[in-house]
Amino acid sequence: MNGGIEAAGDIATGALIGRAVESEAGEQHGQGTHGGGLCLNCGTALQGEFCFACGQTVHIHNTLHSLFHDLLHGVFHFEGKIWRTLPMLFRRPGQLTRRYIAGERARFISPLALFLFSVFLMVATIETIGGPFFAKSHVKGPDKVLVSGKVAEQLKQARATETALVAERKRLNKADADTDAVDEKIDGVREQIKALRATGVAIDTANTDMAKLKVDTGNAFIDDRAAHVLKEPRYYAYKLQSTAYKFSWALIPISLPFIWLLFAFRRDVGPYDHAIFAIYSLSAMTLGVVGLSILRWIGIPGTLIWLAIAIGGPFHMYRQLKGAYGLTRGGALWRTAALVLFAGLACALFFALLVGFLVGPASE
């Protein structure tokens, strides 16, 4: 139950954040005063439904009902654009990319808003039902399922903190004192315990002594971090899962140089075109993970999931490349093959940077 509520909260947050960065071009608002008065924001004389100086709408809501209406409108409607954007994102991704670049902004969700929403939706899905390669496991039973080392030590400390806080709350109750502050701390430490216990089922490495593996790249910086990851693979697998989405935006600048290489000698496309292409493509792949996670959760075999990834991803890249850049079939095919390779390199670089960030400075 709590997981479902948290997932709904993540989705709502994603919709609201996406709405916050989404333009209001072409949207319809309630009736306001036409052609008279002054803008309440900047004082400019009004000549329509919007102030031409600052862009504020003439019709201003100032009731509690309107506040909740705006909240629900932002979460559930997303101004209706999402229902026009998503079908094109998967059926005609190249046409969507081309039309947005050409200036059709009022009909579709902007790439960045869609990307933010899709990331939050993916996080909510994985936290609730699991990912496309593993079903969600509800951790039960004793804490011995956890690996020893850093995770076990952190769990032990969190348990001790919880015990101390519960005792403090009992003392405050007996004294008829306020317990709000200590209750908040207890909730926080219990969330920490829940996350640490989930680490024990993040990936199945219980029978693998990965700490014995040695990595020798000739670079002390890389070797040190690889040794840390191999020593506590479950811990860092969980950290990657819980942290990757926060830095998912970094995939955009990482991807741009690779896309530019595919069109290095074309002068009719530039960095902006490549950025729109990359963000819409990443949004489609992220939403694809959501769909595959749901299929995995309802019992679709893992083999079919892998097949969908192997075929669906490249096929979508092909369709988007061909339509967005006006390519011939042959030109789209070789660029798709190169883009698949580049996507793998970009993901590897992204996770390498993320692991380096999570491990931190080289230890003694």
Short mmCIF file of C-alpha atoms in Angstrom, two decimals:
data_model
loop_
_atom_site.label_atom_id
_atom_site.label_comp_id
_atom_site.label_asym_id
_atom_site.label_seq_id
_atom_site.Cartn_x
_atom_site.Cartn_y
_atom_site.Cartn_z
CA MET A 1 0.00 0.00 0.00
CA ASN A 2 2.72 2.45 1.01
CA GLY A 3 4.69 1.57 -2.12
CA GLY A 4 1.67 2.42 -4.29
CA ILE A 5 1.21 5.75 -2.54
CA GLU A 6 4.91 6.57 -2.99
CA ALA A 7 4.72 5.61 -6.66
CA ALA A 8 1.69 7.85 -7.18
CA GLY A 9 3.60 10.64 -5.48
CA ASP A 10 6.58 10.15 -7.80
CA ILE A 11 4.36 10.23 -10.89
CA ALA A 12 2.53 13.33 -9.68
CA THR A 13 5.84 15.01 -8.93
CA GLY A 14 7.10 14.19 -12.41
CA ALA A 15 3.96 15.64 -13.99
CA LEU A 16 4.20 18.82 -11.95
CA ILE A 17 7.90 19.30 -12.68
CA GLY A 18 7.30 18.62 -16.35
CA ARG A 19 4.43 21.11 -16.28
CA ALA A 20 6.68 23.68 -14.65
CA VAL A 21 9.12 23.65 -17.57
CA GLU A 22 6.42 23.30 -20.24
CA SER A 23 5.49 26.35 -22.27
CA GLU A 24 1.90 27.58 -22.40
CA ALA A 25 1.81 28.25 -26.12
CA GLY A 26 -1.59 27.67 -27.62
CA GLU A 27 -3.32 26.74 -24.37
CA GLN A 28 -6.86 27.82 -23.63
CA HIS A 29 -7.70 29.58 -20.40
CA GLY A 30 -10.85 30.78 -18.75
CA GLN A 31 -12.55 33.94 -19.93
CA GLY A 32 -10.95 37.09 -18.71
CA THR A 33 -11.14 40.78 -19.42
CA HIS A 34 -10.40 41.61 -23.06
CA GLY A 35 -8.82 44.83 -24.15
CA GLY A 36 -8.81 46.83 -20.94
CA GLY A 37 -7.21 47.39 -17.57
CA LEU A 38 -3.65 46.96 -16.41
CA CYS A 39 -1.59 43.81 -15.94
CA LEU A 40 -1.57 42.88 -12.26
CA ASN A 41 2.02 41.68 -12.58
CA CYS A 42 3.82 44.54 -14.38
CA GLY A 43 1.22 47.29 -14.83
CA THR A 44 1.25 47.27 -18.64
CA ALA A 45 -1.99 48.19 -20.43
CA LEU A 46 -3.79 45.02 -21.48
CA GLN A 47 -4.90 44.33 -25.05
CA GLY A 48 -5.98 40.68 -24.94
CA GLU A 49 -5.96 37.56 -22.81
CA PHE A 50 -2.23 37.91 -22.09
CA CYS A 51 0.08 40.76 -21.19
CA PHE A 52 2.36 41.34 -24.18
CA ALA A 53 5.13 42.61 -21.87
CA CYS A 54 5.43 39.81 -19.28
CA GLY A 55 3.13 37.09 -20.62
CA GLN A 56 0.86 36.80 -17.57
CA THR A 57 -2.71 35.76 -18.28
CA VAL A 58 -5.49 38.26 -17.67
CA HIS A 59 -7.69 35.73 -15.89
CA ILE A 60 -6.30 35.36 -12.36
CA HIS A 61 -7.55 32.64 -10.00
CA ASN A 62 -7.65 33.57 -6.33
CA THR A 63 -9.73 30.87 -4.67
CA LEU A 64 -8.80 27.65 -2.87
CA HIS A 65 -10.83 25.72 -5.43
CA SER A 66 -8.77 27.15 -8.27
CA LEU A 67 -5.56 26.18 -6.49
CA PHE A 68 -6.58 22.52 -6.31
CA HIS A 69 -7.89 22.72 -9.86
CA ASP A 70 -4.46 23.88 -11.07
CA LEU A 71 -2.82 21.03 -9.13
CA LEU A 72 -5.08 18.35 -10.62
CA HIS A 73 -4.87 19.95 -14.05
CA GLY A 74 -1.09 19.84 -13.97
CA VAL A 75 -0.97 16.23 -12.77
CA PHE A 76 -3.68 14.56 -14.82
CA HIS A 77 -4.09 16.63 -17.95
CA PHE A 78 -0.61 17.94 -18.67
CA GLU A 79 -2.65 20.30 -20.86
CA GLY A 80 -3.72 17.39 -23.06
CA LYS A 81 -0.45 17.54 -24.96
CA ILE A 82 0.77 14.22 -23.65
CA TRP A 83 -1.99 12.35 -25.50
CA ARG A 84 -0.89 13.94 -28.76
CA THR A 85 2.80 13.50 -28.08
CA LEU A 86 3.07 9.89 -26.87
CA PRO A 87 1.43 8.20 -29.90
CA MET A 88 3.75 10.11 -32.24
CA LEU A 89 6.76 9.41 -30.03
CA PHE A 90 6.35 5.68 -30.66
CA ARG A 91 4.60 5.55 -34.05
CA ARG A 92 6.27 8.45 -35.89
CA PRO A 93 9.20 9.62 -33.72
CA GLY A 94 11.05 11.19 -36.62
CA GLN A 95 8.06 13.27 -37.63
CA LEU A 96 7.54 14.41 -34.01
CA THR A 97 11.19 15.49 -33.77
CA ARG A 98 11.10 17.28 -37.12
CA ARG A 99 7.83 19.08 -36.41
CA TYR A 100 8.99 20.28 -33.00
CA ILE A 101 12.26 21.57 -34.42
CA ALA A 102 10.33 23.30 -37.22
CA GLY A 103 8.34 25.27 -34.67
CA GLU A 104 5.19 23.29 -33.81
CA ARG A 105 5.46 23.83 -30.06
CA ALA A 106 1.82 24.33 -29.02
CA ARG A 107 0.66 20.83 -29.99
CA PHE A 108 3.34 18.74 -28.31
CA ILE A 109 5.04 18.41 -24.94
CA SER A 110 8.51 19.87 -25.03
CA PRO A 111 11.30 17.25 -25.04
CA LEU A 112 12.67 18.29 -21.65
CA ALA A 113 9.27 18.23 -19.94
CA LEU A 114 8.55 14.78 -21.38
CA PHE A 115 11.98 13.52 -20.33
CA LEU A 116 11.51 14.70 -16.73
CA PHE A 117 8.08 13.09 -16.54
CA SER A 118 9.30 9.81 -18.05
CA VAL A 119 12.22 9.58 -15.60
CA PHE A 120 9.93 10.02 -12.59
CA LEU A 121 7.49 7.50 -14.05
CA MET A 122 10.30 4.97 -14.53
CA VAL A 123 11.52 5.45 -10.95
CA ALA A 124 7.99 5.01 -9.58
CA THR A 125 7.49 1.86 -11.65
CA ILE A 126 10.79 0.21 -10.70
CA GLU A 127 10.35 1.02 -7.01
CA THR A 128 6.82 -0.42 -7.05
CA ILE A 129 6.95 -3.51 -9.27
CA GLY A 130 10.61 -3.89 -10.24
CA GLY A 131 12.45 -3.49 -13.52
CA PRO A 132 12.33 -5.38 -16.83
CA PHE A 133 15.02 -7.84 -15.70
CA PHE A 134 13.88 -8.54 -12.15
CA ALA A 135 10.55 -8.64 -10.35
CA LYS A 136 10.09 -6.60 -7.22
CA SER A 137 10.95 -8.60 -4.10
CA HIS A 138 9.34 -7.70 -0.82
CA VAL A 139 12.05 -8.12 1.76
CA LYS A 140 10.94 -10.30 4.63
CA GLY A 141 12.59 -12.33 7.29
CA PRO A 142 15.80 -11.68 9.21
CA ASP A 143 18.48 -9.24 8.17
CA LYS A 144 20.92 -12.07 7.50
CA VAL A 145 19.96 -11.88 3.81
CA LEU A 146 22.23 -8.87 3.59
CA VAL A 147 25.86 -9.07 2.70
CA SER A 148 28.35 -8.40 5.40
CA GLY A 149 30.52 -5.34 5.39
CA LYS A 150 29.43 -1.77 4.76
CA VAL A 151 25.70 -2.51 4.34
CA ALA A 152 25.51 -4.72 7.44
CA GLU A 153 27.37 -2.14 9.52
CA GLN A 154 25.10 0.66 8.37
CA LEU A 155 22.04 -1.46 9.13
CA LYS A 156 23.36 -2.22 12.61
CA GLN A 157 23.86 1.48 13.29
CA ALA A 158 20.41 2.33 11.95
CA ARG A 159 18.81 -0.31 14.19
CA ALA A 160 20.61 1.09 17.22
CA THR A 161 19.45 4.59 16.33
CA GLU A 162 15.87 3.37 15.95
CA THR A 163 15.96 1.68 19.36
CA ALA A 164 17.29 4.83 21.01
CA LEU A 165 14.68 7.03 19.33
CA VAL A 166 11.82 4.73 20.33
CA ALA A 167 13.03 4.81 23.92
CA GLU A 168 13.19 8.60 23.75
CA ARG A 169 9.63 8.76 22.44
CA LYS A 170 8.41 6.58 25.34
CA ARG A 171 10.14 8.90 27.78
CA LEU A 172 8.51 11.95 26.20
CA ASN A 173 5.09 10.28 26.25
CA LYS A 174 5.37 9.61 29.95
CA ALA A 175 6.29 13.25 30.50
CA ASP A 176 3.35 14.41 28.29
CA ALA A 177 5.87 16.22 26.08
CA ASP A 178 5.67 16.88 22.34
CA THR A 179 6.98 13.93 20.26
CA ASP A 180 6.67 15.37 16.74
CA ALA A 181 10.41 15.89 16.28
CA VAL A 182 11.39 12.42 17.48
CA ASP A 183 8.57 10.83 15.44
CA GLU A 184 9.97 12.47 12.32
CA LYS A 185 13.42 11.10 13.10
CA ILE A 186 11.99 7.60 13.65
CA ASP A 187 10.23 7.71 10.27
CA GLY A 188 13.47 8.78 8.63
CA VAL A 189 15.60 6.04 10.18
CA ARG A 190 12.97 3.40 9.33
CA GLU A 191 13.07 4.50 5.70
CA GLN A 192 16.85 4.12 5.85
CA ILE A 193 16.48 0.60 7.27
CA LYS A 194 14.01 -0.29 4.54
CA ALA A 195 16.44 0.90 1.86
CA LEU A 196 19.37 -0.96 3.41
CA ARG A 197 17.41 -4.20 3.64
CA ALA A 198 16.35 -3.78 0.01
CA THR A 199 20.02 -3.73 -0.88
CA GLY A 200 20.16 -7.39 0.03
CA VAL A 201 17.91 -8.30 -2.89
CA ALA A 202 19.15 -5.72 -5.38
CA ILE A 203 21.14 -8.36 -7.26
CA ASP A 204 21.98 -11.98 -6.52
CA THR A 205 25.68 -12.11 -5.66
CA ALA A 206 25.48 -14.06 -2.41
CA ASN A 207 27.50 -17.00 -3.76
CA THR A 208 30.04 -14.95 -5.69
CA ASP A 209 33.22 -13.81 -4.03
CA MET A 210 33.73 -10.87 -6.34
CA ALA A 211 36.17 -9.24 -3.94
CA LYS A 212 38.81 -11.71 -5.14
CA LEU A 213 38.59 -10.38 -8.68
CA LYS A 214 41.32 -7.97 -9.66
CA VAL A 215 41.04 -5.08 -12.07
CA ASP A 216 44.26 -3.74 -13.53
CA THR A 217 43.71 -1.00 -16.10
CA GLY A 218 46.97 0.78 -15.38
CA ASN A 219 45.01 3.69 -13.90
CA ALA A 220 45.09 3.81 -10.10
CA PHE A 221 41.96 5.97 -9.95
CA ILE A 222 39.86 3.46 -11.91
CA ASP A 223 41.37 0.39 -10.24
CA ASP A 224 40.68 1.72 -6.74
CA ARG A 225 37.01 2.36 -7.50
CA ALA A 226 36.58 -0.97 -9.24
CA ALA A 227 37.98 -2.71 -6.15
CA HIS A 228 35.42 -0.96 -3.96
CA VAL A 229 32.54 -1.98 -6.24
CA LEU A 230 33.68 -5.63 -6.40
CA LYS A 231 34.01 -5.74 -2.62
CA GLU A 232 30.40 -4.61 -2.04
CA PRO A 233 28.55 -5.26 -5.33
CA ARG A 234 25.09 -5.29 -3.78
CA TYR A 235 25.66 -2.03 -2.00
CA TYR A 236 26.78 -0.23 -5.15
CA ALA A 237 24.08 -1.89 -7.27
CA TYR A 238 21.49 -0.44 -4.92
CA LYS A 239 23.22 2.93 -4.87
CA LEU A 240 23.25 3.00 -8.67
CA GLN A 241 19.56 2.09 -8.83
CA SER A 242 18.58 4.75 -6.30
CA THR A 243 20.87 7.48 -7.67
CA ALA A 244 21.04 7.03 -11.45
CA TYR A 245 17.76 8.80 -12.16
CA LYS A 246 18.95 11.93 -10.35
CA PHE A 247 21.76 12.29 -12.87
CA SER A 248 19.92 10.93 -15.90
CA TRP A 249 20.00 14.41 -17.45
CA ALA A 250 23.75 13.90 -17.92
CA LEU A 251 22.97 11.41 -20.69
CA ILE A 252 21.91 14.34 -22.87
CA PRO A 253 25.29 16.15 -23.08
CA ILE A 254 27.08 12.78 -23.15
CA SER A 255 25.05 11.72 -26.19
CA LEU A 256 25.38 14.90 -28.23
CA PRO A 257 28.97 14.41 -29.48
CA PHE A 258 28.12 10.90 -30.67
CA ILE A 259 25.05 12.11 -32.58
CA TRP A 260 27.09 14.95 -34.10
CA LEU A 261 29.56 12.39 -35.47
CA LEU A 262 26.75 10.82 -37.48
CA PHE A 263 26.11 14.13 -39.27
CA ALA A 264 29.52 15.79 -39.11
CA PHE A 265 29.42 16.84 -42.77
CA ARG A 266 25.83 18.08 -42.90
CA ARG A 267 25.38 21.83 -42.59
CA ASP A 268 21.59 21.86 -42.47
CA VAL A 269 21.43 20.38 -38.96
CA GLY A 270 23.04 21.71 -35.83
CA PRO A 271 23.45 21.11 -32.09
CA TYR A 272 19.85 22.13 -31.33
CA ASP A 273 18.47 19.52 -33.74
CA HIS A 274 20.68 16.86 -32.19
CA ALA A 275 19.59 17.85 -28.66
CA ILE A 276 15.87 17.57 -29.51
CA PHE A 277 16.54 14.22 -31.17
CA ALA A 278 18.49 12.95 -28.14
CA ILE A 279 15.95 14.04 -25.54
CA TYR A 280 12.96 12.60 -27.38
CA SER A 281 14.90 9.38 -27.98
CA LEU A 282 15.88 9.09 -24.31
CA SER A 283 12.26 9.74 -23.31
CA ALA A 284 11.08 6.94 -25.59
CA MET A 285 13.66 4.51 -24.20
CA THR A 286 12.76 5.46 -20.63
CA LEU A 287 9.06 4.95 -21.26
CA GLY A 288 9.97 1.68 -22.97
CA VAL A 289 11.59 0.52 -19.72
CA VAL A 290 8.31 1.34 -17.95
CA GLY A 291 6.32 -0.73 -20.43
CA LEU A 292 8.72 -3.68 -20.27
CA SER A 293 8.75 -3.54 -16.47
CA ILE A 294 4.97 -3.87 -16.45
CA LEU A 295 5.14 -6.77 -18.90
CA ARG A 296 7.76 -8.48 -16.75
CA TRP A 297 5.63 -7.94 -13.66
CA ILE A 298 2.57 -9.60 -15.24
CA GLY A 299 4.65 -12.65 -16.14
CA ILE A 300 6.07 -12.16 -19.64
CA PRO A 301 9.18 -14.38 -19.98
CA GLY A 302 12.57 -12.71 -19.73
CA THR A 303 13.51 -14.04 -23.19
CA LEU A 304 10.74 -12.01 -24.78
CA ILE A 305 11.82 -8.95 -22.80
CA TRP A 306 15.35 -9.27 -24.17
CA LEU A 307 13.95 -9.78 -27.67
CA ALA A 308 11.84 -6.62 -27.36
CA ILE A 309 14.92 -4.65 -26.29
CA ALA A 310 17.09 -6.10 -29.07
CA ILE A 311 14.52 -5.28 -31.76
CA GLY A 312 12.47 -2.41 -30.36
CA GLY A 313 15.31 -0.09 -29.42
CA PRO A 314 17.17 -0.14 -32.74
CA PHE A 315 13.90 -0.05 -34.72
CA HIS A 316 12.81 3.10 -32.89
CA MET A 317 16.22 4.68 -33.51
CA TYR A 318 15.92 3.84 -37.21
CA ARG A 319 12.44 5.37 -37.50
CA GLN A 320 13.47 8.51 -35.65
CA LEU A 321 16.69 8.99 -37.58
CA LYS A 322 15.02 8.47 -40.94
CA GLY A 323 12.18 10.88 -40.25
CA ALA A 324 13.97 13.54 -38.25
CA TYR A 325 16.92 13.97 -40.62
CA GLY A 326 15.24 13.08 -43.91
CA LEU A 327 17.53 10.12 -44.59
CA THR A 328 17.35 7.41 -47.20
CA ARG A 329 16.79 3.87 -46.03
CA GLY A 330 20.47 3.01 -46.43
CA GLY A 331 21.62 6.16 -44.68
CA ALA A 332 19.29 5.50 -41.78
CA LEU A 333 20.40 1.87 -41.49
CA TRP A 334 24.13 2.49 -41.15
CA ARG A 335 23.54 5.39 -38.80
CA THR A 336 21.25 3.20 -36.67
CA ALA A 337 23.99 0.58 -36.35
CA ALA A 338 26.46 3.28 -35.35
CA LEU A 339 23.97 4.88 -32.95
CA VAL A 340 23.38 1.56 -31.17
CA LEU A 341 27.13 1.29 -30.61
CA PHE A 342 27.35 4.92 -29.51
CA ALA A 343 24.42 4.46 -27.13
CA GLY A 344 26.26 1.60 -25.46
CA LEU A 345 29.38 3.73 -25.13
CA ALA A 346 27.37 6.65 -23.74
CA CYS A 347 25.69 4.42 -21.13
CA ALA A 348 29.03 2.88 -20.16
CA LEU A 349 30.53 6.34 -19.73
CA PHE A 350 27.51 7.51 -17.74
CA PHE A 351 27.68 4.60 -15.30
CA ALA A 352 31.45 4.85 -15.04
CA LEU A 353 31.14 8.50 -14.04
CA LEU A 354 28.32 7.64 -11.64
CA VAL A 355 30.31 4.87 -9.95
CA GLY A 356 33.28 7.21 -9.62
CA PHE A 357 31.02 9.74 -7.97
CA LEU A 358 29.42 7.21 -5.62
CA VAL A 359 32.69 5.61 -4.52
CA GLY A 360 34.26 8.97 -3.88
CA PRO A 361 37.95 9.69 -3.23
CA ALA A 362 40.40 6.82 -3.14
CA SER A 363 40.55 5.31 0.29
CA GLU A 364 43.58 4.51 2.27
#
